[in-house]
Amino acid sequence: MKLLIIGSGGREHALAWKLKQSRKVDKIFCAPGNGGIAQIAKCVNIPADNIRSLVDFAQRNKIGLTVVGPEVALAKGIVDEFQKKRLKIFGPEKKAAQLESSKVFSKEFMKKYHIPTAPFRVFSTVAEAIGFCNAVEFPIVIKAEGLAAGKGVIIARDKDEAVRSIENIMLKKVFGNAGKRIVIESFLRGQEASIMAFTDGKTVVPMLSSQDHKQAYDGDRGPNTGGMGAYCPTTIVDDDLMEQIRDYVLLPTINGLHQEGITYKGVLYVGLMITESGPKVVEYNCRFGDPETQAVLPLMKTDLLEVMMATVNQKLASLSALDWRHESAACVVMASKGYPAKYQKGIKISGLQNATDNACPVFHAGTQKKDNQWVTSGGRVLGVVGIDKNLKLALNRAYKTVNKVRFQGAMFRRDIGAKALSKQEGT
Ligand code: AMP
Ligand code: GLY
């Protein structure tokens, strides 16, 4: 079968890497892809949100399955357009993608279907939002309604910070139209976990739990990013908790959508805060997480194409449980100096040739090969993965590889997985 993967990040590299292991896959195309993906797939120069050209490409090249990475294409309705042409595509349709593309939609949806989440209010004027901040306990969480590449959430510690954030989002429009409306919600305390599950709209099959590291700097300091690293599995989500998450979050979500006339097919991602009173949804994503995917897929033994086809064909119930390696994986993101704000591109990367081995894939997020030289081409540049018997060893492996790769101004967190390790060691 010929596959088309849409996107250009580390997640898409991991998807291509895993799908390539399937015996049923003949050829993988990726639109637009990146330097690393080009080593294992044929990259085609079509932007991820140019739906018409992608439909056309899939038809002309007899693509058996298209896999969508990024949320923007889903929010623009790529799945609906492919389905109109009877092309198989992995991902939810536009209406379902609102779970991610509109925080107002997702919060109201959770309220309606009693899915545990932080109490919230929606505001469409600055005055009302600021007025509300006179009577709240801090910290509070302020969220732009729309898509902001994981950066549209501000945790305000006092009223001044809240007012500044509201003005930045609603008046200065730092997130553009995504900030026309905002959600203000209570701050939840606890540990975070990401759960990604395959679903065909009827059956839900969770993957191993993982944890992202959203802030730019060590100690969870600095601005939110798309994600600076991840590890899998988490220690906090044990079998009991996974069952709770399935029963109180995943299934009610799928069933609620069903009641709204929406069949959700693809990966449903829930970002959770595990609080003293149980798991609460912090966010939905309607796709694989980045960088969680880079840590989760290397542990998956099951053929990913088989699971994806079962999802698209609504046959997940007949698939036996997913098979996993009983190991840990860690992904450390190396980013450009300045990320998530402005950064330079075109900086030479050295050491990559010594960095990759089978036990330690290096997924490319923002790279290009120019005149036989690797250069940076994005904010997040590489996702370096380590896999081993336990988290500590997996992290050692990942950081050993990180130290072999160099580019000027390279930024990475030195504490990926550190909190989980210190808990395991009882320190
Ligand atoms: P989101 O894009 O909604 O996932 O938010 C980004 C990050 O902000 C989350 O991963 C959390 O670390 C943090 N966050 C979001 N909402 C809350 C909340 N209600 N309480 C505490 N932290 C939150
Ligand atoms: N790692 C969070 C996301 O993919 O949005």
Tab-separated table of C-alpha atoms and ligand atoms in Angstrom:
chain	number	residue	atom	x	y	z
A	1	MET	CA	0.000	0.000	0.000
A	2	LYS	CA	1.109	3.555	-0.692
A	3	LEU	CA	0.790	6.023	2.174
A	4	LEU	CA	0.747	9.795	2.383
A	5	ILE	CA	1.716	11.425	5.679
A	6	ILE	CA	0.804	15.070	6.072
A	7	GLY	CA	3.023	17.355	8.140
A	8	SER	CA	6.644	18.275	8.643
A	9	GLY	CA	7.604	17.765	12.281
A	10	GLY	CA	9.188	15.223	14.591
A	11	ARG	CA	5.817	13.552	15.042
A	12	GLU	CA	5.525	12.940	11.305
A	13	HIS	CA	9.074	11.563	11.205
A	14	ALA	CA	8.135	9.133	13.985
A	15	LEU	CA	4.947	8.151	12.126
A	16	ALA	CA	6.896	7.527	8.914
A	17	TRP	CA	9.565	5.569	10.822
A	18	LYS	CA	6.974	3.334	12.488
A	19	LEU	CA	4.770	2.869	9.412
A	20	LYS	CA	7.791	1.941	7.326
A	21	GLN	CA	8.202	-1.116	9.549
A	22	SER	CA	4.875	-2.481	8.325
A	23	ARG	CA	5.197	-5.250	5.754
A	24	LYS	CA	2.101	-3.960	3.997
A	25	VAL	CA	3.662	-0.595	3.202
A	26	ASP	CA	5.231	-0.243	-0.252
A	27	LYS	CA	5.968	3.445	-0.372
A	28	ILE	CA	5.536	6.480	1.863
A	29	PHE	CA	5.072	10.030	0.643
A	30	CYS	CA	5.171	12.959	3.027
A	31	ALA	CA	3.793	16.448	2.378
A	32	PRO	CA	5.760	18.566	2.907
A	33	GLY	CA	8.077	16.557	5.201
A	34	ASN	CA	11.541	17.617	6.319
A	35	GLY	CA	15.178	16.656	5.859
A	36	GLY	CA	15.021	13.658	8.172
A	37	ILE	CA	11.788	12.326	6.730
A	38	ALA	CA	13.298	12.581	3.241
A	39	GLN	CA	15.722	9.824	4.250
A	40	ILE	CA	12.896	7.292	4.575
A	41	ALA	CA	10.017	8.702	2.509
A	42	LYS	CA	9.490	10.725	-0.637
A	43	CYS	CA	8.786	14.311	0.361
A	44	VAL	CA	6.436	16.283	-1.877
A	45	ASN	CA	6.311	20.022	-1.758
A	46	ILE	CA	2.657	20.584	-0.840
A	47	PRO	CA	1.864	22.568	2.326
A	48	ALA	CA	-0.019	20.610	5.002
A	49	ASP	CA	-3.101	22.829	4.697
A	50	ASN	CA	-3.393	22.919	0.900
A	51	ILE	CA	-6.266	20.497	0.937
A	52	ARG	CA	-7.161	20.654	-2.729
A	53	SER	CA	-3.631	19.803	-3.869
A	54	LEU	CA	-3.377	17.005	-1.312
A	55	VAL	CA	-6.642	15.423	-2.512
A	56	ASP	CA	-5.365	15.696	-6.042
A	57	PHE	CA	-2.013	14.123	-5.121
A	58	ALA	CA	-3.698	11.225	-3.288
A	59	GLN	CA	-5.959	10.517	-6.265
A	60	ARG	CA	-3.196	10.683	-8.849
A	61	ASN	CA	-0.837	8.489	-6.833
A	62	LYS	CA	-3.437	5.931	-5.717
A	63	ILE	CA	-2.695	6.497	-2.036
A	64	GLY	CA	-4.241	3.723	0.084
A	65	LEU	CA	-4.187	5.701	3.326
A	66	THR	CA	-3.438	9.314	4.196
A	67	VAL	CA	-2.358	10.041	7.771
A	68	VAL	CA	-2.802	13.582	9.052
A	69	GLY	CA	-0.268	14.930	11.549
A	70	PRO	CA	-1.061	18.567	12.322
A	71	GLU	CA	-4.231	20.074	13.724
A	72	VAL	CA	-4.464	22.916	11.204
A	73	ALA	CA	-5.302	20.593	8.317
A	74	LEU	CA	-7.885	18.770	10.465
A	75	ALA	CA	-9.473	22.027	11.620
A	76	LYS	CA	-9.738	23.093	7.978
A	77	GLY	CA	-11.666	19.934	7.138
A	78	ILE	CA	-9.126	17.842	5.241
A	79	VAL	CA	-10.827	14.616	6.325
A	80	ASP	CA	-14.223	15.732	5.041
A	81	GLU	CA	-12.732	16.590	1.645
A	82	PHE	CA	-10.865	13.279	1.313
A	83	GLN	CA	-13.968	11.338	2.316
A	84	LYS	CA	-16.042	13.124	-0.333
A	85	LYS	CA	-13.676	11.619	-2.903
A	86	ARG	CA	-13.774	8.207	-1.194
A	87	LEU	CA	-10.128	8.444	-0.220
A	88	LYS	CA	-9.145	6.721	3.022
A	89	ILE	CA	-7.774	9.132	5.588
A	90	PHE	CA	-6.794	8.754	9.244
A	91	GLY	CA	-8.091	11.606	11.403
A	92	PRO	CA	-11.334	13.148	12.625
A	93	GLU	CA	-13.623	15.286	10.489
A	94	LYS	CA	-13.853	19.045	10.858
A	95	LYS	CA	-16.736	19.066	13.334
A	96	ALA	CA	-14.895	16.619	15.595
A	97	ALA	CA	-11.654	18.587	15.304
A	98	GLN	CA	-13.393	21.464	17.104
A	99	LEU	CA	-12.516	19.637	20.307
A	100	GLU	CA	-9.044	21.034	19.682
A	101	SER	CA	-9.660	24.026	17.437
A	102	SER	CA	-12.087	25.743	19.835
A	103	LYS	CA	-11.510	25.733	23.573
A	104	VAL	CA	-15.001	27.202	23.987
A	105	PHE	CA	-16.470	24.230	22.127
A	106	SER	CA	-14.440	21.731	24.126
A	107	LYS	CA	-15.172	23.270	27.528
A	108	GLU	CA	-18.898	23.500	26.815
A	109	PHE	CA	-18.868	19.968	25.459
A	110	MET	CA	-17.206	18.680	28.650
A	111	LYS	CA	-19.711	20.533	30.794
A	112	LYS	CA	-22.644	19.091	28.850
A	113	TYR	CA	-21.382	15.510	29.063
A	114	HIS	CA	-20.049	15.685	32.627
A	115	ILE	CA	-16.452	15.066	31.643
A	116	PRO	CA	-14.205	16.180	34.525
A	117	THR	CA	-12.417	19.474	33.805
A	118	ALA	CA	-11.640	22.776	35.566
A	119	PRO	CA	-14.572	25.173	36.155
A	120	PHE	CA	-14.473	27.957	33.553
A	121	ARG	CA	-16.043	31.080	32.047
A	122	VAL	CA	-15.967	32.323	28.453
A	123	PHE	CA	-15.371	35.995	27.629
A	124	SER	CA	-15.662	37.964	24.402
A	125	THR	CA	-14.882	41.432	25.789
A	126	VAL	CA	-11.823	42.722	27.614
A	127	ALA	CA	-13.896	44.636	30.164
A	128	GLU	CA	-15.871	41.586	31.249
A	129	ALA	CA	-12.765	39.426	31.436
A	130	ILE	CA	-10.886	41.959	33.552
A	131	GLY	CA	-13.955	42.526	35.711
A	132	PHE	CA	-14.072	38.794	36.405
A	133	CYS	CA	-10.454	38.903	37.611
A	134	ASN	CA	-11.457	41.193	40.487
A	135	ALA	CA	-13.229	38.346	42.180
A	136	VAL	CA	-11.064	35.294	41.625
A	137	GLU	CA	-8.398	33.465	43.514
A	138	PHE	CA	-5.006	33.347	41.804
A	139	PRO	CA	-3.405	31.673	39.974
A	140	ILE	CA	-5.935	31.433	37.164
A	141	VAL	CA	-5.518	30.061	33.679
A	142	ILE	CA	-6.249	32.215	30.632
A	143	LYS	CA	-6.636	30.504	27.266
A	144	ALA	CA	-7.074	31.895	23.778
A	145	GLU	CA	-10.035	30.104	22.208
A	146	GLY	CA	-8.383	29.041	18.954
A	147	LEU	CA	-5.247	27.290	17.763
A	148	ALA	CA	-1.988	28.847	18.934
A	149	ALA	CA	0.574	26.079	18.416
A	150	GLY	CA	0.442	25.122	22.090
A	151	LYS	CA	1.377	28.622	23.181
A	152	GLY	CA	-2.037	30.209	23.815
A	153	VAL	CA	-2.274	29.383	27.532
A	154	ILE	CA	-1.116	31.725	30.279
A	155	ILE	CA	-1.061	30.914	33.959
A	156	ALA	CA	-1.571	34.279	35.656
A	157	ARG	CA	-0.237	34.495	39.203
A	158	ASP	CA	-1.834	37.828	40.073
A	159	LYS	CA	-4.245	40.405	38.740
A	160	ASP	CA	-1.580	42.437	36.951
A	161	GLU	CA	-0.425	39.422	34.996
A	162	ALA	CA	-4.021	38.475	34.224
A	163	VAL	CA	-4.838	41.954	32.895
A	164	ARG	CA	-1.662	42.014	30.793
A	165	SER	CA	-2.449	38.596	29.340
A	166	ILE	CA	-6.065	39.459	28.567
A	167	GLU	CA	-4.955	42.647	26.815
A	168	ASN	CA	-2.223	40.841	24.903
A	169	ILE	CA	-4.634	38.220	23.653
A	170	MET	CA	-7.765	40.310	23.040
A	171	LEU	CA	-6.427	43.789	22.205
A	172	LYS	CA	-2.919	43.252	20.871
A	173	LYS	CA	-4.084	40.009	19.270
A	174	VAL	CA	-0.797	38.200	19.830
A	175	PHE	CA	-2.503	35.002	18.727
A	176	GLY	CA	-4.487	36.701	15.952
A	177	ASN	CA	-8.110	35.649	15.596
A	178	ALA	CA	-7.495	32.711	17.912
A	179	GLY	CA	-7.829	35.232	20.753
A	180	LYS	CA	-11.180	36.771	19.843
A	181	ARG	CA	-12.693	34.927	22.765
A	182	ILE	CA	-10.932	33.588	25.819
A	183	VAL	CA	-11.596	30.941	28.401
A	184	ILE	CA	-10.631	31.649	31.992
A	185	GLU	CA	-10.469	28.572	34.170
A	186	SER	CA	-9.414	27.486	37.630
A	187	PHE	CA	-5.847	26.384	38.153
A	188	LEU	CA	-5.565	22.644	38.722
A	189	ARG	CA	-2.880	21.139	40.922
A	190	GLY	CA	-1.389	17.743	40.245
A	191	GLN	CA	0.744	15.837	37.803
A	192	GLU	CA	0.130	15.969	34.080
A	193	ALA	CA	-0.212	12.993	31.784
A	194	SER	CA	-1.039	12.637	28.120
A	195	ILE	CA	-3.216	9.798	26.914
A	196	MET	CA	-3.551	9.113	23.224
A	197	ALA	CA	-6.145	6.597	22.126
A	198	PHE	CA	-7.149	5.131	18.793
A	199	THR	CA	-10.869	5.353	18.266
A	200	ASP	CA	-13.208	4.525	15.427
A	201	GLY	CA	-16.140	6.323	17.029
A	202	LYS	CA	-17.275	3.179	18.863
A	203	THR	CA	-14.271	1.478	20.452
A	204	VAL	CA	-11.449	3.209	22.290
A	205	VAL	CA	-7.950	1.677	22.408
A	206	PRO	CA	-5.544	3.711	24.553
A	207	MET	CA	-1.813	3.776	23.931
A	208	LEU	CA	0.698	3.868	26.790
A	209	SER	CA	0.585	7.031	28.869
A	210	SER	CA	3.196	9.705	28.343
A	211	GLN	CA	4.212	13.062	29.730
A	212	ASP	CA	5.119	16.205	27.834
A	213	HIS	CA	7.329	19.068	29.097
A	214	LYS	CA	5.681	22.219	27.813
A	215	GLN	CA	7.783	25.005	29.301
A	216	ALA	CA	10.933	26.109	27.535
A	217	TYR	CA	13.379	25.870	30.442
A	218	ASP	CA	14.423	23.494	33.203
A	219	GLY	CA	12.248	23.388	36.291
A	220	ASP	CA	9.117	24.073	34.193
A	221	ARG	CA	10.101	27.703	33.863
A	222	GLY	CA	9.759	30.043	30.927
A	223	PRO	CA	7.185	30.343	28.176
A	224	ASN	CA	5.035	27.452	26.943
A	225	THR	CA	6.306	25.745	23.814
A	226	GLY	CA	4.954	23.048	21.533
A	227	GLY	CA	6.753	20.588	23.854
A	228	MET	CA	10.426	20.207	24.837
A	229	GLY	CA	10.499	16.503	25.588
A	230	ALA	CA	8.442	13.521	26.647
A	231	TYR	CA	8.740	10.124	28.190
A	232	CYS	CA	6.662	6.962	28.115
A	233	PRO	CA	5.138	5.266	30.028
A	234	THR	CA	4.399	7.452	33.059
A	235	THR	CA	4.477	5.966	36.520
A	236	ILE	CA	1.418	7.877	37.623
A	237	VAL	CA	-1.053	6.271	35.200
A	238	ASP	CA	-1.375	2.715	36.472
A	239	ASP	CA	-3.993	0.199	35.299
A	240	ASP	CA	-6.647	1.493	37.711
A	241	LEU	CA	-6.187	5.070	36.649
A	242	MET	CA	-6.192	4.094	32.975
A	243	GLU	CA	-9.522	2.381	33.544
A	244	GLN	CA	-10.899	5.525	35.187
A	245	ILE	CA	-9.640	7.628	32.295
A	246	ARG	CA	-11.296	5.297	29.811
A	247	ASP	CA	-14.608	5.206	31.682
A	248	TYR	CA	-14.880	8.844	32.757
A	249	VAL	CA	-13.066	10.658	29.968
A	250	LEU	CA	-12.448	8.731	26.748
A	251	LEU	CA	-15.711	6.815	26.377
A	252	PRO	CA	-17.941	9.716	27.505
A	253	THR	CA	-16.153	11.891	24.945
A	254	ILE	CA	-16.786	9.482	22.079
A	255	ASN	CA	-20.355	8.869	23.211
A	256	GLY	CA	-21.011	12.590	23.685
A	257	LEU	CA	-19.735	13.300	20.195
A	258	HIS	CA	-21.948	10.532	18.892
A	259	GLN	CA	-24.941	12.238	20.483
A	260	GLU	CA	-23.902	15.416	18.691
A	261	GLY	CA	-23.985	13.474	15.418
A	262	ILE	CA	-20.200	13.223	15.165
A	263	THR	CA	-18.294	9.981	14.576
A	264	TYR	CA	-14.742	10.490	15.788
A	265	LYS	CA	-12.170	8.418	13.902
A	266	GLY	CA	-8.450	8.816	14.495
A	267	VAL	CA	-6.384	9.538	17.567
A	268	LEU	CA	-8.043	11.268	20.470
A	269	TYR	CA	-5.489	12.888	22.740
A	270	VAL	CA	-6.388	14.023	26.227
A	271	GLY	CA	-4.039	16.169	28.270
A	272	LEU	CA	-4.903	15.405	31.890
A	273	MET	CA	-4.139	16.838	35.265
A	274	ILE	CA	-4.158	13.993	37.780
A	275	THR	CA	-5.551	15.836	40.787
A	276	GLU	CA	-6.358	14.654	44.292
A	277	SER	CA	-9.956	14.267	43.144
A	278	GLY	CA	-9.091	12.268	40.043
A	279	PRO	CA	-8.123	12.960	36.435
A	280	LYS	CA	-9.338	16.229	34.889
A	281	VAL	CA	-9.092	17.198	31.237
A	282	VAL	CA	-6.807	20.151	30.569
A	283	GLU	CA	-7.019	19.902	26.803
A	284	TYR	CA	-8.112	17.762	23.909
A	285	ASN	CA	-6.040	17.317	20.795
A	286	CYS	CA	-7.531	15.592	17.795
A	287	ARG	CA	-4.272	14.025	16.611
A	288	PHE	CA	-1.023	12.455	17.759
A	289	GLY	CA	0.854	14.633	20.258
A	290	ASP	CA	4.221	16.140	19.483
A	291	PRO	CA	6.654	15.175	21.079
A	292	GLU	CA	4.709	12.395	22.856
A	293	THR	CA	4.464	10.368	19.656
A	294	GLN	CA	8.255	10.260	19.378
A	295	ALA	CA	8.385	8.533	22.788
A	296	VAL	CA	5.274	6.343	22.471
A	297	LEU	CA	5.527	4.813	18.988
A	298	PRO	CA	9.017	3.327	19.434
A	299	LEU	CA	7.566	1.176	22.243
A	300	MET	CA	4.646	-0.084	20.161
A	301	LYS	CA	5.129	-3.581	18.794
A	302	THR	CA	1.801	-3.830	16.951
A	303	ASP	CA	1.778	-2.950	13.265
A	304	LEU	CA	0.638	0.685	13.193
A	305	LEU	CA	-0.847	0.411	9.716
A	306	GLU	CA	-3.107	-2.412	10.873
A	307	VAL	CA	-4.399	-0.297	13.757
A	308	MET	CA	-4.909	2.707	11.511
A	309	MET	CA	-6.818	0.699	8.902
A	310	ALA	CA	-8.993	-0.847	11.638
A	311	THR	CA	-9.701	2.683	12.887
A	312	VAL	CA	-10.637	4.051	9.495
A	313	ASN	CA	-12.760	0.991	8.674
A	314	GLN	CA	-14.460	1.043	12.107
A	315	LYS	CA	-13.129	-2.400	12.988
A	316	LEU	CA	-11.186	-1.578	16.141
A	317	ALA	CA	-13.382	-3.880	18.238
A	318	SER	CA	-12.069	-6.901	16.345
A	319	LEU	CA	-8.422	-5.945	16.792
A	320	SER	CA	-6.671	-7.693	19.651
A	321	ALA	CA	-5.063	-5.482	22.304
A	322	LEU	CA	-2.024	-3.447	21.344
A	323	ASP	CA	1.312	-5.071	22.072
A	324	TRP	CA	4.039	-2.992	23.778
A	325	ARG	CA	7.699	-3.356	24.601
A	326	HIS	CA	8.117	-3.517	28.377
A	327	GLU	CA	10.656	-0.721	28.358
A	328	SER	CA	10.809	3.052	28.713
A	329	ALA	CA	11.377	5.681	26.074
A	330	ALA	CA	12.433	9.293	26.447
A	331	CYS	CA	12.537	12.028	23.832
A	332	VAL	CA	14.647	15.156	24.351
A	333	VAL	CA	13.867	18.022	21.987
A	334	MET	CA	16.756	20.141	20.728
A	335	ALA	CA	15.489	23.570	19.724
A	336	SER	CA	16.849	26.714	18.088
A	337	LYS	CA	18.101	29.549	20.275
A	338	GLY	CA	15.178	31.892	20.960
A	339	TYR	CA	12.417	29.292	20.504
A	340	PRO	CA	9.409	29.644	21.116
A	341	ALA	CA	9.937	33.293	20.137
A	342	LYS	CA	12.046	34.389	17.164
A	343	TYR	CA	14.884	32.155	16.058
A	344	GLN	CA	17.330	31.889	13.179
A	345	LYS	CA	17.247	29.193	10.535
A	346	GLY	CA	19.996	27.728	8.385
A	347	ILE	CA	22.421	26.992	11.234
A	348	LYS	CA	24.788	24.092	10.553
A	349	ILE	CA	24.189	20.887	12.517
A	350	SER	CA	27.109	18.553	13.139
A	351	GLY	CA	27.404	15.094	14.636
A	352	LEU	CA	24.140	13.682	13.305
A	353	GLN	CA	25.861	10.872	11.440
A	354	ASN	CA	27.258	9.508	14.738
A	355	ALA	CA	24.027	9.993	16.614
A	356	THR	CA	21.585	7.576	15.062
A	357	ASP	CA	21.368	3.940	15.950
A	358	ASN	CA	18.412	1.632	15.960
A	359	ALA	CA	17.948	1.783	19.702
A	360	CYS	CA	18.022	5.556	19.634
A	361	PRO	CA	16.162	7.091	16.702
A	362	VAL	CA	16.741	10.789	16.155
A	363	PHE	CA	13.567	12.269	14.769
A	364	HIS	CA	13.962	15.433	12.735
A	365	ALA	CA	11.521	18.266	13.369
A	366	GLY	CA	13.097	21.277	11.672
A	367	THR	CA	16.032	20.269	9.499
A	368	GLN	CA	17.056	20.505	5.879
A	369	LYS	CA	19.963	19.088	3.952
A	370	LYS	CA	21.686	21.802	1.933
A	371	ASP	CA	24.755	20.966	-0.179
A	372	ASN	CA	25.208	17.768	1.802
A	373	GLN	CA	25.151	19.638	5.119
A	374	TRP	CA	22.383	19.423	7.721
A	375	VAL	CA	21.012	22.816	8.737
A	376	THR	CA	18.243	23.947	11.065
A	377	SER	CA	14.937	25.020	9.539
A	378	GLY	CA	12.544	25.318	12.483
A	379	GLY	CA	12.103	26.160	16.162
A	380	ARG	CA	12.132	22.565	17.291
A	381	VAL	CA	14.986	20.953	15.388
A	382	LEU	CA	15.420	17.363	16.603
A	383	GLY	CA	13.754	14.886	18.933
A	384	VAL	CA	16.414	12.567	20.299
A	385	VAL	CA	15.016	9.300	21.623
A	386	GLY	CA	16.494	6.854	24.094
A	387	ILE	CA	14.940	3.472	24.819
A	388	ASP	CA	16.010	1.117	27.562
A	389	LYS	CA	14.866	-1.128	30.407
A	390	ASN	CA	13.776	1.764	32.595
A	391	LEU	CA	13.329	5.525	32.427
A	392	LYS	CA	16.695	6.314	33.960
A	393	LEU	CA	18.579	4.266	31.388
A	394	ALA	CA	16.402	5.558	28.553
A	395	LEU	CA	17.172	9.137	29.602
A	396	ASN	CA	20.900	8.356	29.833
A	397	ARG	CA	20.827	7.057	26.303
A	398	ALA	CA	18.899	10.044	24.957
A	399	TYR	CA	21.212	12.584	26.619
A	400	LYS	CA	24.295	10.702	25.459
A	401	THR	CA	23.070	11.178	21.907
A	402	VAL	CA	22.129	14.812	22.537
A	403	ASN	CA	25.737	15.432	23.509
A	404	LYS	CA	26.952	14.114	20.174
A	405	VAL	CA	24.859	16.560	18.148
A	406	ARG	CA	25.834	20.201	17.931
A	407	PHE	CA	24.477	23.380	16.457
A	408	GLN	CA	25.102	26.924	17.524
A	409	GLY	CA	22.680	28.062	20.225
A	410	ALA	CA	21.090	24.606	20.627
A	411	MET	CA	18.615	24.665	23.492
A	412	PHE	CA	17.352	21.618	25.315
A	413	ARG	CA	16.004	20.843	28.723
A	414	ARG	CA	18.277	18.869	30.980
A	415	ASP	CA	15.468	17.663	33.214
A	416	ILE	CA	13.194	15.638	30.956
A	417	GLY	CA	11.662	12.897	33.118
A	418	ALA	CA	13.529	14.159	36.184
A	419	LYS	CA	10.439	14.609	38.346
A	420	ALA	CA	9.286	11.064	37.631
A	421	LEU	CA	12.756	9.724	38.419
A	422	SER	CA	12.977	11.518	41.728
A	423	LYS	CA	9.554	10.130	42.693
A	424	GLN	CA	10.624	6.611	41.725
A	425	GLU	CA	13.744	6.960	43.814
A	426	GLY	CA	11.756	8.391	46.707
A	427	THR	CA	13.799	11.573	46.938
B	1	AMP	P1	-3.294	23.497	27.034
B	1	AMP	O1	-2.768	24.051	25.747
B	1	AMP	O2	-4.718	23.809	27.311
B	1	AMP	O3	-2.940	22.050	27.202
B	1	AMP	O4	-2.428	24.143	28.181
B	1	AMP	C1	-1.031	24.154	28.149
B	1	AMP	C2	-0.459	23.834	29.507
B	1	AMP	O5	-0.910	24.792	30.460
B	1	AMP	C3	-0.925	22.503	30.073
B	1	AMP	O6	-0.171	21.427	29.626
B	1	AMP	C4	-0.747	22.735	31.554
B	1	AMP	O7	0.617	22.597	31.911
B	1	AMP	C5	-1.136	24.163	31.710
B	1	AMP	N1	-2.555	24.278	32.053
B	1	AMP	C6	-3.598	24.418	31.215
B	1	AMP	N2	-4.755	24.474	31.893
B	1	AMP	C7	-4.449	24.356	33.189
B	1	AMP	C8	-5.206	24.357	34.395
B	1	AMP	N3	-6.524	24.511	34.413
B	1	AMP	N4	-4.542	24.231	35.561
B	1	AMP	C9	-3.199	24.105	35.603
B	1	AMP	N5	-2.429	24.110	34.500
B	1	AMP	C10	-3.036	24.236	33.313
B	2	GLY	N1	2.472	17.867	23.152
B	2	GLY	C1	1.251	18.546	23.055
B	2	GLY	C2	0.715	18.669	21.718
B	2	GLY	O1	1.004	17.901	20.836
B	2	GLY	O2	-0.080	19.585	21.512
